[in-house]
């Protein structure tokens, strides 16, 4: 944990101890707020350096769009489209950047697998269902920063 977060938590602990001597209920409320603050700091640490690659078809189904919706750069991106035997590489995508791969023919149904790394070198792998007519994996209810496994 960063030094400034540790300082904030220690200062909050000292304030909780002081408030316990003034009034036990006030100290309890401060302790609950301190626990919530500590949990949010730990969640922030877990969600750092997390790219979130998303693959979907353009509306005319003649290109595949690879987008980075996370909060870190994605490097060494390798995309394979099954069963069309298409593979392509994207060197890197910064946050909120998109890459479009043009196709020769339209795709109605396919599956895309992607492998990539974050800036720290951790590898990620995901699979997406691509569909021109039906439901794809580009879900509007998907969280912006999925901390846990989505689906």
PDB file of C-alpha atoms in Angstrom:
ATOM      1  CA  UNK A   1       0.000   0.000   0.000  1.00  0.00           C
ATOM      2  CA  UNK A   2       1.202   3.493  -0.758  1.00  0.00           C
ATOM      3  CA  UNK A   3       2.661   5.643   1.988  1.00  0.00           C
ATOM      4  CA  UNK A   4      -0.072   8.285   1.861  1.00  0.00           C
ATOM      5  CA  UNK A   5      -2.828   5.671   2.273  1.00  0.00           C
ATOM      6  CA  UNK A   6      -1.025   4.231   5.287  1.00  0.00           C
ATOM      7  CA  UNK A   7      -0.715   7.697   6.821  1.00  0.00           C
ATOM      8  CA  UNK A   8      -4.442   8.326   6.315  1.00  0.00           C
ATOM      9  CA  UNK A   9      -5.365   5.005   7.931  1.00  0.00           C
ATOM     10  CA  UNK A  10      -3.046   5.559  10.910  1.00  0.00           C
ATOM     11  CA  UNK A  11      -4.456   9.070  11.424  1.00  0.00           C
ATOM     12  CA  UNK A  12      -7.968   7.611  11.258  1.00  0.00           C
ATOM     13  CA  UNK A  13      -7.053   4.960  13.830  1.00  0.00           C
ATOM     14  CA  UNK A  14      -5.726   7.639  16.200  1.00  0.00           C
ATOM     15  CA  UNK A  15      -8.928   9.655  15.694  1.00  0.00           C
ATOM     16  CA  UNK A  16     -11.010   6.526  16.453  1.00  0.00           C
ATOM     17  CA  UNK A  17      -9.131   5.927  19.698  1.00  0.00           C
ATOM     18  CA  UNK A  18      -9.635   9.560  20.758  1.00  0.00           C
ATOM     19  CA  UNK A  19     -13.349   9.385  19.882  1.00  0.00           C
ATOM     20  CA  UNK A  20     -13.744   6.163  21.893  1.00  0.00           C
ATOM     21  CA  UNK A  21     -12.654   8.078  25.007  1.00  0.00           C
ATOM     22  CA  UNK A  22     -15.128  10.895  24.275  1.00  0.00           C
ATOM     23  CA  UNK A  23     -18.142   8.738  23.398  1.00  0.00           C
ATOM     24  CA  UNK A  24     -18.190   5.010  22.630  1.00  0.00           C
ATOM     25  CA  UNK A  25     -20.912   5.354  19.960  1.00  0.00           C
ATOM     26  CA  UNK A  26     -19.049   8.137  18.176  1.00  0.00           C
ATOM     27  CA  UNK A  27     -15.903   6.014  18.269  1.00  0.00           C
ATOM     28  CA  UNK A  28     -17.825   3.044  16.859  1.00  0.00           C
ATOM     29  CA  UNK A  29     -19.170   5.127  13.982  1.00  0.00           C
ATOM     30  CA  UNK A  30     -15.655   6.397  13.232  1.00  0.00           C
ATOM     31  CA  UNK A  31     -14.309   2.816  13.352  1.00  0.00           C
ATOM     32  CA  UNK A  32     -16.915   1.676  10.812  1.00  0.00           C
ATOM     33  CA  UNK A  33     -16.023   4.584   8.525  1.00  0.00           C
ATOM     34  CA  UNK A  34     -12.336   3.729   8.896  1.00  0.00           C
ATOM     35  CA  UNK A  35     -12.974   0.106   7.909  1.00  0.00           C
ATOM     36  CA  UNK A  36     -14.932   1.252   4.837  1.00  0.00           C
ATOM     37  CA  UNK A  37     -12.094   3.607   3.899  1.00  0.00           C
ATOM     38  CA  UNK A  38      -9.514   0.827   4.319  1.00  0.00           C
ATOM     39  CA  UNK A  39     -11.591  -1.541   2.166  1.00  0.00           C
ATOM     40  CA  UNK A  40     -11.852   1.055  -0.587  1.00  0.00           C
ATOM     41  CA  UNK A  41      -8.065   1.564  -0.507  1.00  0.00           C
ATOM     42  CA  UNK A  42      -7.514  -2.193  -0.891  1.00  0.00           C
ATOM     43  CA  UNK A  43      -9.992  -2.371  -3.775  1.00  0.00           C
ATOM     44  CA  UNK A  44      -8.222   0.566  -5.450  1.00  0.00           C
ATOM     45  CA  UNK A  45      -4.916  -1.305  -5.162  1.00  0.00           C
ATOM     46  CA  UNK A  46      -6.437  -4.410  -6.777  1.00  0.00           C
ATOM     47  CA  UNK A  47      -7.890  -2.499  -9.707  1.00  0.00           C
ATOM     48  CA  UNK A  48      -4.651  -0.719 -10.640  1.00  0.00           C
ATOM     49  CA  UNK A  49      -2.776  -1.764 -13.759  1.00  0.00           C
ATOM     50  CA  UNK A  50      -5.774  -3.662 -15.119  1.00  0.00           C
ATOM     51  CA  UNK A  51      -6.408  -3.425 -18.868  1.00  0.00           C
ATOM     52  CA  UNK A  52      -9.792  -4.661 -20.038  1.00  0.00           C
ATOM     53  CA  UNK A  53      -9.803  -5.668 -23.687  1.00  0.00           C
ATOM     54  CA  UNK A  54     -13.162  -5.895 -25.426  1.00  0.00           C
ATOM     55  CA  UNK A  55     -13.752  -7.305 -28.917  1.00  0.00           C
ATOM     56  CA  UNK A  56     -16.892  -6.737 -30.959  1.00  0.00           C
ATOM     57  CA  UNK A  57     -18.090  -6.484 -34.546  1.00  0.00           C
ATOM     58  CA  UNK A  58     -18.794  -3.197 -36.230  1.00  0.00           C
ATOM     59  CA  UNK A  59     -22.440  -2.689 -37.214  1.00  0.00           C
ATOM     60  CA  UNK A  60     -21.857  -3.704 -40.833  1.00  0.00           C
ATOM     61  CA  UNK A  61     -19.982  -6.897 -39.695  1.00  0.00           C
ATOM     62  CA  UNK A  62     -17.067  -6.121 -42.003  1.00  0.00           C
ATOM     63  CA  UNK A  63     -14.541  -5.317 -39.284  1.00  0.00           C
ATOM     64  CA  UNK A  64     -13.547  -6.365 -35.828  1.00  0.00           C
ATOM     65  CA  UNK A  65     -12.999  -3.677 -33.197  1.00  0.00           C
ATOM     66  CA  UNK A  66     -10.558  -4.248 -30.353  1.00  0.00           C
ATOM     67  CA  UNK A  67     -10.960  -1.721 -27.526  1.00  0.00           C
ATOM     68  CA  UNK A  68      -9.125  -1.202 -24.245  1.00  0.00           C
ATOM     69  CA  UNK A  69     -11.687  -0.211 -21.595  1.00  0.00           C
ATOM     70  CA  UNK A  70      -9.419  -0.718 -18.590  1.00  0.00           C
ATOM     71  CA  UNK A  71      -7.126   1.631 -16.713  1.00  0.00           C
ATOM     72  CA  UNK A  72      -3.715   0.499 -18.005  1.00  0.00           C
ATOM     73  CA  UNK A  73      -1.991  -0.007 -21.332  1.00  0.00           C
ATOM     74  CA  UNK A  74      -2.446  -3.405 -22.998  1.00  0.00           C
ATOM     75  CA  UNK A  75       0.628  -4.787 -24.784  1.00  0.00           C
ATOM     76  CA  UNK A  76       1.351  -7.742 -27.086  1.00  0.00           C
ATOM     77  CA  UNK A  77      -2.280  -8.260 -28.026  1.00  0.00           C
ATOM     78  CA  UNK A  78      -2.916 -11.412 -30.070  1.00  0.00           C
ATOM     79  CA  UNK A  79      -6.422 -12.035 -31.424  1.00  0.00           C
ATOM     80  CA  UNK A  80      -7.624 -15.290 -33.026  1.00  0.00           C
ATOM     81  CA  UNK A  81     -11.024 -15.563 -34.733  1.00  0.00           C
ATOM     82  CA  UNK A  82     -12.471 -19.073 -34.676  1.00  0.00           C
ATOM     83  CA  UNK A  83     -13.565 -20.847 -37.029  1.00  0.00           C
ATOM     84  CA  UNK A  84     -12.389 -18.431 -39.748  1.00  0.00           C
ATOM     85  CA  UNK A  85      -8.693 -19.113 -39.072  1.00  0.00           C
ATOM     86  CA  UNK A  86      -7.929 -15.400 -38.763  1.00  0.00           C
ATOM     87  CA  UNK A  87      -5.166 -14.187 -36.488  1.00  0.00           C
ATOM     88  CA  UNK A  88      -3.748 -10.722 -36.022  1.00  0.00           C
ATOM     89  CA  UNK A  89      -1.569  -8.855 -33.563  1.00  0.00           C
ATOM     90  CA  UNK A  90      -1.944  -5.390 -32.106  1.00  0.00           C
ATOM     91  CA  UNK A  91       1.281  -3.969 -30.610  1.00  0.00           C
ATOM     92  CA  UNK A  92      -0.413  -1.997 -27.828  1.00  0.00           C
ATOM     93  CA  UNK A  93      -3.561  -0.108 -26.899  1.00  0.00           C
ATOM     94  CA  UNK A  94      -3.604   2.722 -24.399  1.00  0.00           C
ATOM     95  CA  UNK A  95      -6.618   3.405 -22.199  1.00  0.00           C
ATOM     96  CA  UNK A  96      -9.833   4.040 -24.212  1.00  0.00           C
ATOM     97  CA  UNK A  97      -8.108   3.403 -27.544  1.00  0.00           C
ATOM     98  CA  UNK A  98      -9.672   1.288 -30.297  1.00  0.00           C
ATOM     99  CA  UNK A  99      -8.154  -0.715 -33.123  1.00  0.00           C
ATOM    100  CA  UNK A 100     -10.152  -1.783 -36.155  1.00  0.00           C
ATOM    101  CA  UNK A 101      -9.241  -4.864 -38.221  1.00  0.00           C
ATOM    102  CA  UNK A 102     -10.916  -4.870 -41.648  1.00  0.00           C
ATOM    103  CA  UNK A 103     -12.283  -8.150 -42.989  1.00  0.00           C
ATOM    104  CA  UNK A 104     -12.738  -9.252 -46.580  1.00  0.00           C
ATOM    105  CA  UNK A 105     -16.137 -10.885 -45.924  1.00  0.00           C
ATOM    106  CA  UNK A 106     -18.917 -10.346 -43.419  1.00  0.00           C
ATOM    107  CA  UNK A 107     -18.984 -12.486 -40.288  1.00  0.00           C
ATOM    108  CA  UNK A 108     -22.318 -13.682 -38.912  1.00  0.00           C
ATOM    109  CA  UNK A 109     -21.148 -15.797 -35.947  1.00  0.00           C
ATOM    110  CA  UNK A 110     -17.658 -16.307 -34.546  1.00  0.00           C
ATOM    111  CA  UNK A 111     -15.646 -16.617 -31.392  1.00  0.00           C
ATOM    112  CA  UNK A 112     -12.649 -14.398 -30.645  1.00  0.00           C
ATOM    113  CA  UNK A 113      -9.881 -15.298 -28.218  1.00  0.00           C
ATOM    114  CA  UNK A 114      -7.433 -12.643 -27.097  1.00  0.00           C
ATOM    115  CA  UNK A 115      -4.163 -12.826 -25.154  1.00  0.00           C
ATOM    116  CA  UNK A 116      -2.480  -9.672 -23.854  1.00  0.00           C
ATOM    117  CA  UNK A 117      -0.234  -8.249 -21.138  1.00  0.00           C
ATOM    118  CA  UNK A 118      -0.433  -5.220 -18.895  1.00  0.00           C
ATOM    119  CA  UNK A 119       2.427  -2.791 -18.274  1.00  0.00           C
ATOM    120  CA  UNK A 120       3.707  -4.968 -15.402  1.00  0.00           C
ATOM    121  CA  UNK A 121       3.977  -8.051 -17.645  1.00  0.00           C
ATOM    122  CA  UNK A 122       1.003 -10.016 -16.251  1.00  0.00           C
ATOM    123  CA  UNK A 123      -0.747 -12.031 -18.939  1.00  0.00           C
ATOM    124  CA  UNK A 124      -4.495 -12.120 -19.478  1.00  0.00           C
ATOM    125  CA  UNK A 125      -6.681 -14.238 -21.740  1.00  0.00           C
ATOM    126  CA  UNK A 126     -10.330 -13.790 -22.666  1.00  0.00           C
ATOM    127  CA  UNK A 127     -12.886 -15.249 -25.058  1.00  0.00           C
ATOM    128  CA  UNK A 128     -15.666 -13.265 -26.726  1.00  0.00           C
ATOM    129  CA  UNK A 129     -18.665 -14.340 -28.770  1.00  0.00           C
ATOM    130  CA  UNK A 130     -19.137 -12.244 -31.897  1.00  0.00           C
ATOM    131  CA  UNK A 131     -22.515 -12.107 -33.590  1.00  0.00           C
ATOM    132  CA  UNK A 132     -23.879  -9.845 -36.288  1.00  0.00           C
ATOM    133  CA  UNK A 133     -27.501 -10.798 -35.605  1.00  0.00           C
ATOM    134  CA  UNK A 134     -27.802 -12.024 -32.056  1.00  0.00           C
ATOM    135  CA  UNK A 135     -26.518 -11.120 -28.634  1.00  0.00           C
ATOM    136  CA  UNK A 136     -22.796 -10.508 -28.340  1.00  0.00           C
ATOM    137  CA  UNK A 137     -20.583 -10.074 -25.293  1.00  0.00           C
ATOM    138  CA  UNK A 138     -20.741  -6.282 -25.572  1.00  0.00           C
ATOM    139  CA  UNK A 139     -23.168  -6.059 -22.636  1.00  0.00           C
ATOM    140  CA  UNK A 140     -24.364  -2.673 -21.392  1.00  0.00           C
ATOM    141  CA  UNK A 141     -24.673  -3.978 -17.831  1.00  0.00           C
ATOM    142  CA  UNK A 142     -21.042  -5.059 -17.669  1.00  0.00           C
ATOM    143  CA  UNK A 143     -19.158  -3.146 -14.949  1.00  0.00           C
ATOM    144  CA  UNK A 144     -16.700  -0.496 -16.139  1.00  0.00           C
ATOM    145  CA  UNK A 145     -13.878  -1.939 -14.041  1.00  0.00           C
ATOM    146  CA  UNK A 146     -14.641  -5.612 -13.352  1.00  0.00           C
ATOM    147  CA  UNK A 147     -12.639  -6.519 -10.272  1.00  0.00           C
ATOM    148  CA  UNK A 148     -13.845 -10.092 -10.242  1.00  0.00           C
ATOM    149  CA  UNK A 149     -14.585 -12.573 -12.992  1.00  0.00           C
ATOM    150  CA  UNK A 150     -17.434 -11.287 -15.170  1.00  0.00           C
ATOM    151  CA  UNK A 151     -20.297 -13.652 -16.210  1.00  0.00           C
TER     152      UNK A 151
END
